[in-house]
mmCIF file of C-alpha atoms and ligand atoms in Angstrom:
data_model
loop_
_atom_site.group_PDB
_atom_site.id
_atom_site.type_symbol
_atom_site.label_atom_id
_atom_site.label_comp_id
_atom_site.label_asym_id
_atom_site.label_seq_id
_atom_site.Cartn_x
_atom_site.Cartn_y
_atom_site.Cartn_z
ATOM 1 C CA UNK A 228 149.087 140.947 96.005
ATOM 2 C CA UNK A 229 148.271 142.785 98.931
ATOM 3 C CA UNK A 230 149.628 146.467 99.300
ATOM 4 C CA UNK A 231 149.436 149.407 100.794
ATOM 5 C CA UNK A 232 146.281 150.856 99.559
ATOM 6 C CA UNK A 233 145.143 147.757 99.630
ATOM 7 C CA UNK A 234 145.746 147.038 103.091
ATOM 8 C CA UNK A 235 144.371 149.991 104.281
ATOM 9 C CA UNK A 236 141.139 149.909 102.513
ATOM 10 C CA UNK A 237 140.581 146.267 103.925
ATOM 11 C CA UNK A 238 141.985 147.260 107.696
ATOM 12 C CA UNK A 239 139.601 150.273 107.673
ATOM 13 C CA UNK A 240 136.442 147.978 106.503
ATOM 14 C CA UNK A 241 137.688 145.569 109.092
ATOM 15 C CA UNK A 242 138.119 147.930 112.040
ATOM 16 C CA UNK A 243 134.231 149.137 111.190
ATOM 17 C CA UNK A 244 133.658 145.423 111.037
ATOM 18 C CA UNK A 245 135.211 143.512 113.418
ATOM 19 C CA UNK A 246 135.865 145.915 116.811
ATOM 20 C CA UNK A 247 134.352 144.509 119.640
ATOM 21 C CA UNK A 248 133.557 140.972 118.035
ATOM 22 C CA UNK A 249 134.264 137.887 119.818
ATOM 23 C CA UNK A 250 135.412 134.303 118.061
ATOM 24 C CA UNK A 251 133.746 131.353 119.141
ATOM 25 C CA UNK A 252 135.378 129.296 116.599
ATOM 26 C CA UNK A 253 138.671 128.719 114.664
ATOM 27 C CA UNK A 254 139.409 126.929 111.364
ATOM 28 C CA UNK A 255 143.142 127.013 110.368
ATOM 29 C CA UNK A 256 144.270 125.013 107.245
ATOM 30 C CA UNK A 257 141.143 123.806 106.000
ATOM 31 C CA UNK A 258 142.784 123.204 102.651
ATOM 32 C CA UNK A 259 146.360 122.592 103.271
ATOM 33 C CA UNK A 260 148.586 124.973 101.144
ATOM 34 C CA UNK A 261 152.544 124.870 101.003
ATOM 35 C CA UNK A 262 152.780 128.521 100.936
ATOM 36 C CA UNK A 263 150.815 129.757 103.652
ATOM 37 C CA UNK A 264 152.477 130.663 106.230
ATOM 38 C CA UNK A 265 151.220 130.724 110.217
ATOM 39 C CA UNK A 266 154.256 131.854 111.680
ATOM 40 C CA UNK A 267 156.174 130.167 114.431
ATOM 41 C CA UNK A 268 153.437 129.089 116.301
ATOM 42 C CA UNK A 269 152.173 125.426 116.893
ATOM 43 C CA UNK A 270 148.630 124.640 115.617
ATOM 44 C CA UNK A 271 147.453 124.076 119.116
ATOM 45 C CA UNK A 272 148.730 127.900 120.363
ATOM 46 C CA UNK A 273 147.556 129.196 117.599
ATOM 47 C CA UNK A 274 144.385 128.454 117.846
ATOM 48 C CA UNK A 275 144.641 128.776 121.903
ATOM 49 C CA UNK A 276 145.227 132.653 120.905
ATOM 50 C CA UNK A 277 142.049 133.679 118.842
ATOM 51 C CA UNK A 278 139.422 131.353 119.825
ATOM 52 C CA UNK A 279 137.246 133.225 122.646
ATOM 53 C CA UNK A 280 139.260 136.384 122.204
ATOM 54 C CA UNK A 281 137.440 139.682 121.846
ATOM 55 C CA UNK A 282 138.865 141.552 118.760
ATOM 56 C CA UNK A 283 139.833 145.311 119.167
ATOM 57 C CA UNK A 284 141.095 147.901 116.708
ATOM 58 C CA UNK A 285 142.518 146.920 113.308
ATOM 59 C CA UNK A 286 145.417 148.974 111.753
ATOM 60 C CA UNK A 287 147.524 148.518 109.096
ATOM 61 C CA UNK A 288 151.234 149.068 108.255
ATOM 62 C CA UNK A 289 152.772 148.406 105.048
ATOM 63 C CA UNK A 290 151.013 145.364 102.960
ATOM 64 C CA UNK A 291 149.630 144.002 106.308
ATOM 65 C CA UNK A 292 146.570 144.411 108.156
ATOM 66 C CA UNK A 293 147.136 144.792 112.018
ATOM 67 C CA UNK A 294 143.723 143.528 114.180
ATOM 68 C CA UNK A 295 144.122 143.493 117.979
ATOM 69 C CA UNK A 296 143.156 139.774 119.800
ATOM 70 C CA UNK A 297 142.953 140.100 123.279
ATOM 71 C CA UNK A 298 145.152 141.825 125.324
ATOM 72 C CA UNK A 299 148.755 140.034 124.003
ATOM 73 C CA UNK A 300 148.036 139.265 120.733
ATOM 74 C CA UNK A 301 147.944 140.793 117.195
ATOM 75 C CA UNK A 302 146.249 139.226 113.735
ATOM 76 C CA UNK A 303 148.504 140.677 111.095
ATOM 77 C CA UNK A 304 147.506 139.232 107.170
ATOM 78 C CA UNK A 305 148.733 140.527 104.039
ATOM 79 C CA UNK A 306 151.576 140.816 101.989
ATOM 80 C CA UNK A 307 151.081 138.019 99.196
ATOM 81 C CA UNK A 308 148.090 136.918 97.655
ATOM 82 C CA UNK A 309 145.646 136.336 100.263
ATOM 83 C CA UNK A 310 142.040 137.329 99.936
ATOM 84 C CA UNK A 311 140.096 138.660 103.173
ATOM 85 C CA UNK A 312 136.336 138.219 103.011
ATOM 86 C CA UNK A 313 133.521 139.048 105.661
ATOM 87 C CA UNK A 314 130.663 136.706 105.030
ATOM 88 C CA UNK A 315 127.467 137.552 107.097
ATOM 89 C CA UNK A 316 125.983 134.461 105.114
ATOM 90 C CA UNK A 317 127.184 131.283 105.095
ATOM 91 C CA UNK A 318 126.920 130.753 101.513
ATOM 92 C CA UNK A 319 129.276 133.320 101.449
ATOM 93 C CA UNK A 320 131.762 131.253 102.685
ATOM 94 C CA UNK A 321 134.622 129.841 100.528
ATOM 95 C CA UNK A 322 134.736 126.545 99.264
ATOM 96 C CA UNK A 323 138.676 126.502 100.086
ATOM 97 C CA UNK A 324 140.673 128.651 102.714
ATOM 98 C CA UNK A 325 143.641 129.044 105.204
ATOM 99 C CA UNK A 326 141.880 130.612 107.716
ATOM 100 C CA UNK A 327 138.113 130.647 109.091
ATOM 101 C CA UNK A 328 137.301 132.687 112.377
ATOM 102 C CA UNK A 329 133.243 132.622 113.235
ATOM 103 C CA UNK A 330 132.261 135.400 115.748
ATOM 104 C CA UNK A 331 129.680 134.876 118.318
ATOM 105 C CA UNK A 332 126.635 136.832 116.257
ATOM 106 C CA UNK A 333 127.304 134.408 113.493
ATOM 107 C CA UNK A 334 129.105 136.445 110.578
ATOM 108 C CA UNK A 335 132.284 135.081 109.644
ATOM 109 C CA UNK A 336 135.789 135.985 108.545
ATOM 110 C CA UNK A 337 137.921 134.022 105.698
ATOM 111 C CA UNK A 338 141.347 134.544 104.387
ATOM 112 C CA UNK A 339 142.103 132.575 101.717
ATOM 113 C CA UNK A 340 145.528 132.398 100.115
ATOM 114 C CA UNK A 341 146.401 132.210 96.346
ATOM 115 C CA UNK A 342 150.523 132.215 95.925
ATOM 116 C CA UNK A 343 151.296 132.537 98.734
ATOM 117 C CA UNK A 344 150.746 134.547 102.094
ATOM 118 C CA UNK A 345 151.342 134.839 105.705
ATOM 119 C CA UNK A 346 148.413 134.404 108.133
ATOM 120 C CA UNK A 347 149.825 135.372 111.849
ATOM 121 C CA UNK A 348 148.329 135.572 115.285
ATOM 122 C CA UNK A 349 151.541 137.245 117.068
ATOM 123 C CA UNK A 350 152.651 139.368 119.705
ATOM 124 C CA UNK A 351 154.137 142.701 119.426
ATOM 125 C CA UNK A 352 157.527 141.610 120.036
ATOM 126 C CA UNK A 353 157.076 138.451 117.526
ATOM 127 C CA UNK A 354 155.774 140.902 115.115
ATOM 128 C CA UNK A 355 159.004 142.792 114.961
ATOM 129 C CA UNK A 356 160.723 139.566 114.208
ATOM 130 C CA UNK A 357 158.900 139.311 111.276
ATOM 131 C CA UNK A 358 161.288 141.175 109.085
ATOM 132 C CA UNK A 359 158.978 141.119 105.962
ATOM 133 C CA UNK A 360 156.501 143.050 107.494
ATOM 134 C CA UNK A 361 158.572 146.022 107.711
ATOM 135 C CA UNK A 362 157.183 146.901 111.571
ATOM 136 C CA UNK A 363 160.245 148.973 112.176
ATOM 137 C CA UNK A 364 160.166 150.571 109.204
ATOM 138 C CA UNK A 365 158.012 154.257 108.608
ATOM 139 C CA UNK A 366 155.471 153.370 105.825
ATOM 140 C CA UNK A 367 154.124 156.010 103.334
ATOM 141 C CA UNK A 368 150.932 158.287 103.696
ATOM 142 C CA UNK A 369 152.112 158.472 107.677
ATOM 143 C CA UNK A 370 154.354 162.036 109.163
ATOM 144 C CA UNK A 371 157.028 158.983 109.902
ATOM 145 C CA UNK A 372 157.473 158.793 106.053
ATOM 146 C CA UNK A 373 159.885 162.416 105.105
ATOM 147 C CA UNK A 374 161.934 163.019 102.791
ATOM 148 C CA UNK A 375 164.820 162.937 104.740
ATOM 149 C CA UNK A 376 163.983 159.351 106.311
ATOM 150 C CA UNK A 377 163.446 158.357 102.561
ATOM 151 C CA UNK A 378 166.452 160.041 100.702
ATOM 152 C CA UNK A 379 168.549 158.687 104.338
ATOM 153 C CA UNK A 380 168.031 154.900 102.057
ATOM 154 C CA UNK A 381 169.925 156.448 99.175
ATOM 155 C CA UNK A 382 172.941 157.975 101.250
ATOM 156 C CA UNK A 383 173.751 154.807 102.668
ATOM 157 C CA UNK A 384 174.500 153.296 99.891
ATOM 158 C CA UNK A 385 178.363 153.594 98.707
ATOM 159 C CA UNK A 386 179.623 155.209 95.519
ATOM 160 C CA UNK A 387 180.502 151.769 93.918
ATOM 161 C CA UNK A 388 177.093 150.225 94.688
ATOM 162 C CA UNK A 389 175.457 148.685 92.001
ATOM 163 C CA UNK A 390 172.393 147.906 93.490
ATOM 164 C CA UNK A 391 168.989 149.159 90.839
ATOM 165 C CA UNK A 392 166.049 151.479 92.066
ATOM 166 C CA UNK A 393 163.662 148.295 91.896
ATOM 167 C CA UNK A 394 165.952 146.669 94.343
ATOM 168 C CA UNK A 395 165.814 149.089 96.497
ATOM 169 C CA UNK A 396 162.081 150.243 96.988
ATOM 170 C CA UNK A 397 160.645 146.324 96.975
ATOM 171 C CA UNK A 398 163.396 144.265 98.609
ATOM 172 C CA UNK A 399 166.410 145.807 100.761
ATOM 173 C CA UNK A 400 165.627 148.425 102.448
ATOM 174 C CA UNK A 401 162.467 148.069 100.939
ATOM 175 C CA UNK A 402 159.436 150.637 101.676
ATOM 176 C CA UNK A 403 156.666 149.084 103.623
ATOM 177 C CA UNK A 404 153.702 148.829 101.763
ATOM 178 C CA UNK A 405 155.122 148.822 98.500
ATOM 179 C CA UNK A 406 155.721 145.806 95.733
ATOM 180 C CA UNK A 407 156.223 145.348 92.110
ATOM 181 C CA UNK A 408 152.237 146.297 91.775
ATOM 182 C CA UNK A 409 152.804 149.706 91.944
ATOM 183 C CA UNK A 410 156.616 150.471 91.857
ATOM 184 C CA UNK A 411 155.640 150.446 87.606
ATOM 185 C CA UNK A 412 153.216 153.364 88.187
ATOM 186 C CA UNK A 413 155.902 154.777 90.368
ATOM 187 C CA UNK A 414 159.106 154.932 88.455
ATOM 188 C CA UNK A 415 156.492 155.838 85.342
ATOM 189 C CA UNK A 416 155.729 158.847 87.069
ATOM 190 C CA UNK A 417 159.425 159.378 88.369
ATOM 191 C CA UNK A 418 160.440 159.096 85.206
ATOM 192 C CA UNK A 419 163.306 156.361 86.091
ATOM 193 C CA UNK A 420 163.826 153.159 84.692
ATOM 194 C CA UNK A 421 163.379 150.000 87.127
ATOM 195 C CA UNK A 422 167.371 148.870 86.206
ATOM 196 C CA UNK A 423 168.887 152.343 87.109
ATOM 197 C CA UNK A 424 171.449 152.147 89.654
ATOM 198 C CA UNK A 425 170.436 153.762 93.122
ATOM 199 C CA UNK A 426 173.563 155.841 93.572
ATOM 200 C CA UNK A 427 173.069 157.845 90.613
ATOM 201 C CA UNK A 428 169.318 159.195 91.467
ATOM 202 C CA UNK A 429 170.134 162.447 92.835
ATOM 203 C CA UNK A 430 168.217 164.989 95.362
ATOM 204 C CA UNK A 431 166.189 166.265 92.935
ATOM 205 C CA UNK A 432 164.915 162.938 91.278
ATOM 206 C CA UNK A 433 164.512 161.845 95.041
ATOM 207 C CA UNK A 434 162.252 164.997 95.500
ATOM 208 C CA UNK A 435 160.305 163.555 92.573
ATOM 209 C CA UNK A 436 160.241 159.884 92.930
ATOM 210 C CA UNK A 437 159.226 160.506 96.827
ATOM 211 C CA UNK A 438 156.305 163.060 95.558
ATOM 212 C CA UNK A 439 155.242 159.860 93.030
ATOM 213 C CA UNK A 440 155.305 157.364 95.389
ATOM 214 C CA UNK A 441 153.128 159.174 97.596
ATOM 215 C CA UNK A 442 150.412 160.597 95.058
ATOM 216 C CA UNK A 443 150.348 156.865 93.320
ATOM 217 C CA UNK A 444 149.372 154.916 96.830
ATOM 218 C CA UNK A 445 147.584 157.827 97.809
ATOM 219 C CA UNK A 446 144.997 158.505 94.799
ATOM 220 C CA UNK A 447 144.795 154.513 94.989
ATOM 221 C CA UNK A 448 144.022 154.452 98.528
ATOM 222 C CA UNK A 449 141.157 156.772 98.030
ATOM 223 C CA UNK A 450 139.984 154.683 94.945
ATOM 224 C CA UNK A 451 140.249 151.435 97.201
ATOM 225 C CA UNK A 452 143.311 149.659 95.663
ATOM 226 C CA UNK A 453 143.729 148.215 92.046
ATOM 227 C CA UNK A 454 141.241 147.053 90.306
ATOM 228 C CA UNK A 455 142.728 143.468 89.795
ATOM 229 C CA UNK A 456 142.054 143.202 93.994
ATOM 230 C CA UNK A 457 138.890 142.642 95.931
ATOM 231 C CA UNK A 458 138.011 144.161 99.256
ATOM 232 C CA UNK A 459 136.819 143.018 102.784
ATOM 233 C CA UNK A 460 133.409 142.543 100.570
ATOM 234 C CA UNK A 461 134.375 141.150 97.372
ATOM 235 C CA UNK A 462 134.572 144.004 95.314
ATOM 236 C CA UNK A 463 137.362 145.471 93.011
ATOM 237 C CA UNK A 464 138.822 148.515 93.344
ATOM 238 C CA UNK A 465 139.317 151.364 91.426
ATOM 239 C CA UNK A 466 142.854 152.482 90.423
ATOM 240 C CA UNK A 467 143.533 151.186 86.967
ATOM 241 C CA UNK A 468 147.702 150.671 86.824
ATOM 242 C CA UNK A 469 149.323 152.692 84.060
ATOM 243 C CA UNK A 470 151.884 150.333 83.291
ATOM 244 C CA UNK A 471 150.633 146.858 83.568
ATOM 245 C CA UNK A 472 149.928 143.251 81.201
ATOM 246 C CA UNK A 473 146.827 145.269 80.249
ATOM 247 C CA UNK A 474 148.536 148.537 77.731
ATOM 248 C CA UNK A 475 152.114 146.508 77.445
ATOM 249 C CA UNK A 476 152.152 147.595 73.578
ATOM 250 C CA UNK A 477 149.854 150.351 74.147
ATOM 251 C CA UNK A 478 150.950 154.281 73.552
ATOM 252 C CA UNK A 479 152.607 155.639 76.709
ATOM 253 C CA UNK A 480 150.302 158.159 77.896
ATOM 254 C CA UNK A 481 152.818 160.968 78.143
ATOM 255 C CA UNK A 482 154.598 160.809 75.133
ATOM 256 C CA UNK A 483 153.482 158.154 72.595
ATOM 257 C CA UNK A 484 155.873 155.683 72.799
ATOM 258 C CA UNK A 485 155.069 152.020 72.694
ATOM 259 C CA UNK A 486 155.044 150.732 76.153
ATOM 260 C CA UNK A 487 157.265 147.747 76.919
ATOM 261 C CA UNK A 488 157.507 144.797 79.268
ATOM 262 C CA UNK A 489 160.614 143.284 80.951
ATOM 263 C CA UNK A 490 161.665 140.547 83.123
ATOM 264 C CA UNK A 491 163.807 142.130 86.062
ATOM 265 C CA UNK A 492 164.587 140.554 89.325
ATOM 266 C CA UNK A 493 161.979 137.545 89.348
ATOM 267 C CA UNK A 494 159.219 139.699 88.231
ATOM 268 C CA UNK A 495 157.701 141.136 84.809
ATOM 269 C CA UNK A 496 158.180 145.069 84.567
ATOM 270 C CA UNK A 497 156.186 147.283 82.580
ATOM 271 C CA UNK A 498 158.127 150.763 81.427
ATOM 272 C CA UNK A 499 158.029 153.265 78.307
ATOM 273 C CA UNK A 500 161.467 153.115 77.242
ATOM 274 C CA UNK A 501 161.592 157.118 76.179
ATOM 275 C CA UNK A 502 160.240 158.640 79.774
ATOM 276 C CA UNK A 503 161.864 156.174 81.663
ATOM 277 C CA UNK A 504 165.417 156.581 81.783
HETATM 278 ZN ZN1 ZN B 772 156.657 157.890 77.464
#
């Protein structure tokens, strides 16, 4: 899964990449897959969009890259499982994948989706449609991200709400950028459990789940994502989770304690039951 450090390492090898580039031809759907998703465009104006545009800047925000096509239109991939290669060979080139753009000095774009993953040629306007993109929304490692914009999410919430923490940073509100991949890492360093009930994290566990958020995507930013992700050229990167399938069972690094995995809200989650309260 794409997220935010992950989107931003692959946006910045794509705006180095791809600026100025022009694409002579389009391949959508090559191998048919239930789960990718092309937005609410037709085939036909899909296609009508990228092919002969001249691609400008790439950005990112949240888990999705952001590539300007033409004057109306931005690319925007990520969020789910999709894997963005540049190929400047054509053996390069995937056997199977959702999306093929060829630019007019021959090198070659795929994205390829395992899971599932969204794949949209939009305009600004249909992008803030898109509410699982989170374009409204400041992400992290941006001055829109504060404190006060961040602990804002937890004052809204009534007394009586039961809603958990893992609820609340991966689906509603939701901070752009981040999914169950790091939220582990995250709470680990907050020191709160995944199942803890939002109202009763307090200013100064805010102060420190905020400051852990940040330093986990932004030491993983500058090591180029996980390493269980590839880039824009195939190749891993290098921020090794804490808490993951990989040291479930192992020592917790802080105190000693076995670390455990549980099933929470459609996804596993990895915790040491002594730091993580
Ligand atoms: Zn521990």
């Amino acid at each position: 899964m794409i997220e935010l450090p992950e989107a931003m390492t692959i946006a910045k090898q794509m705006h180095a990449e791809l600026t100025g580039k022009r694409i002579v031809d389009v391949v959508r759907g090559a191998s048919p897959h239930k789960f990718a998703f092309y937005g609410p465009l037709s085939e036909e104006e899909y296609i009508r969009r990228l092919k002969g545009a001249l691609l400008g800047e790439t950005t990112w925000h949240g888990m999705h890259t952001l590539t300007t096509v033409g004057d109306d239109h931005i690319l925007a991939l990520g969020g789910g499982g999709e894997r963005i290669l540049y190929h400047r060979d054509e053996g390069s080139i995937p056997k199977k994948h959702q999306l093929l753009l060829r630019f007019a000095d021959g090198d070659a774009l795929t994205v390829s989706v395992s899971g599932w993953g969204s794949v949209f040629c939009l305009t600004n306007e249909e992008l803030l449609g898109q509410g699982h993109i989170r374009y409204g929304q400041p992400q992290p490692l941006s001055d829109a991200f504060t404190f006060e914009s961040f602990a804002q999410t937890f004052s809204a919430r009534a007394p009586e709400d039961k809603t958990s923490i893992k609820y609340h940073l991966i689906s509603e509100p939701g901070v752009a950028g981040v999914g169950n991949g790091y939220l582990q890492d995250i709470l680990f360093y907050a020191g709160i459990h995944p199942q803890r009930r939002v109202v009763e994290i307090k200013d100064r566990q805010q102060h420190k789940l905020y400051g852990a958020l940040i330093s986990t995507l932004q030491r993983a930013a500058e090591l180029g994502g996980r390493d269980t992700e590839r880039d824009l050229y195939n190749r891993p990167g290098g921020y090794a989770r804490l808490m993951d399938t990989r040291t479930a069972g192992q020592p917790c690094p802080k105190c000693g304690a076995e670390i455990v995995k549980i099933s929470y809200l459609g996804g596993a989650c990895y915790l040491c039951p002594e730091c993580q309260r």
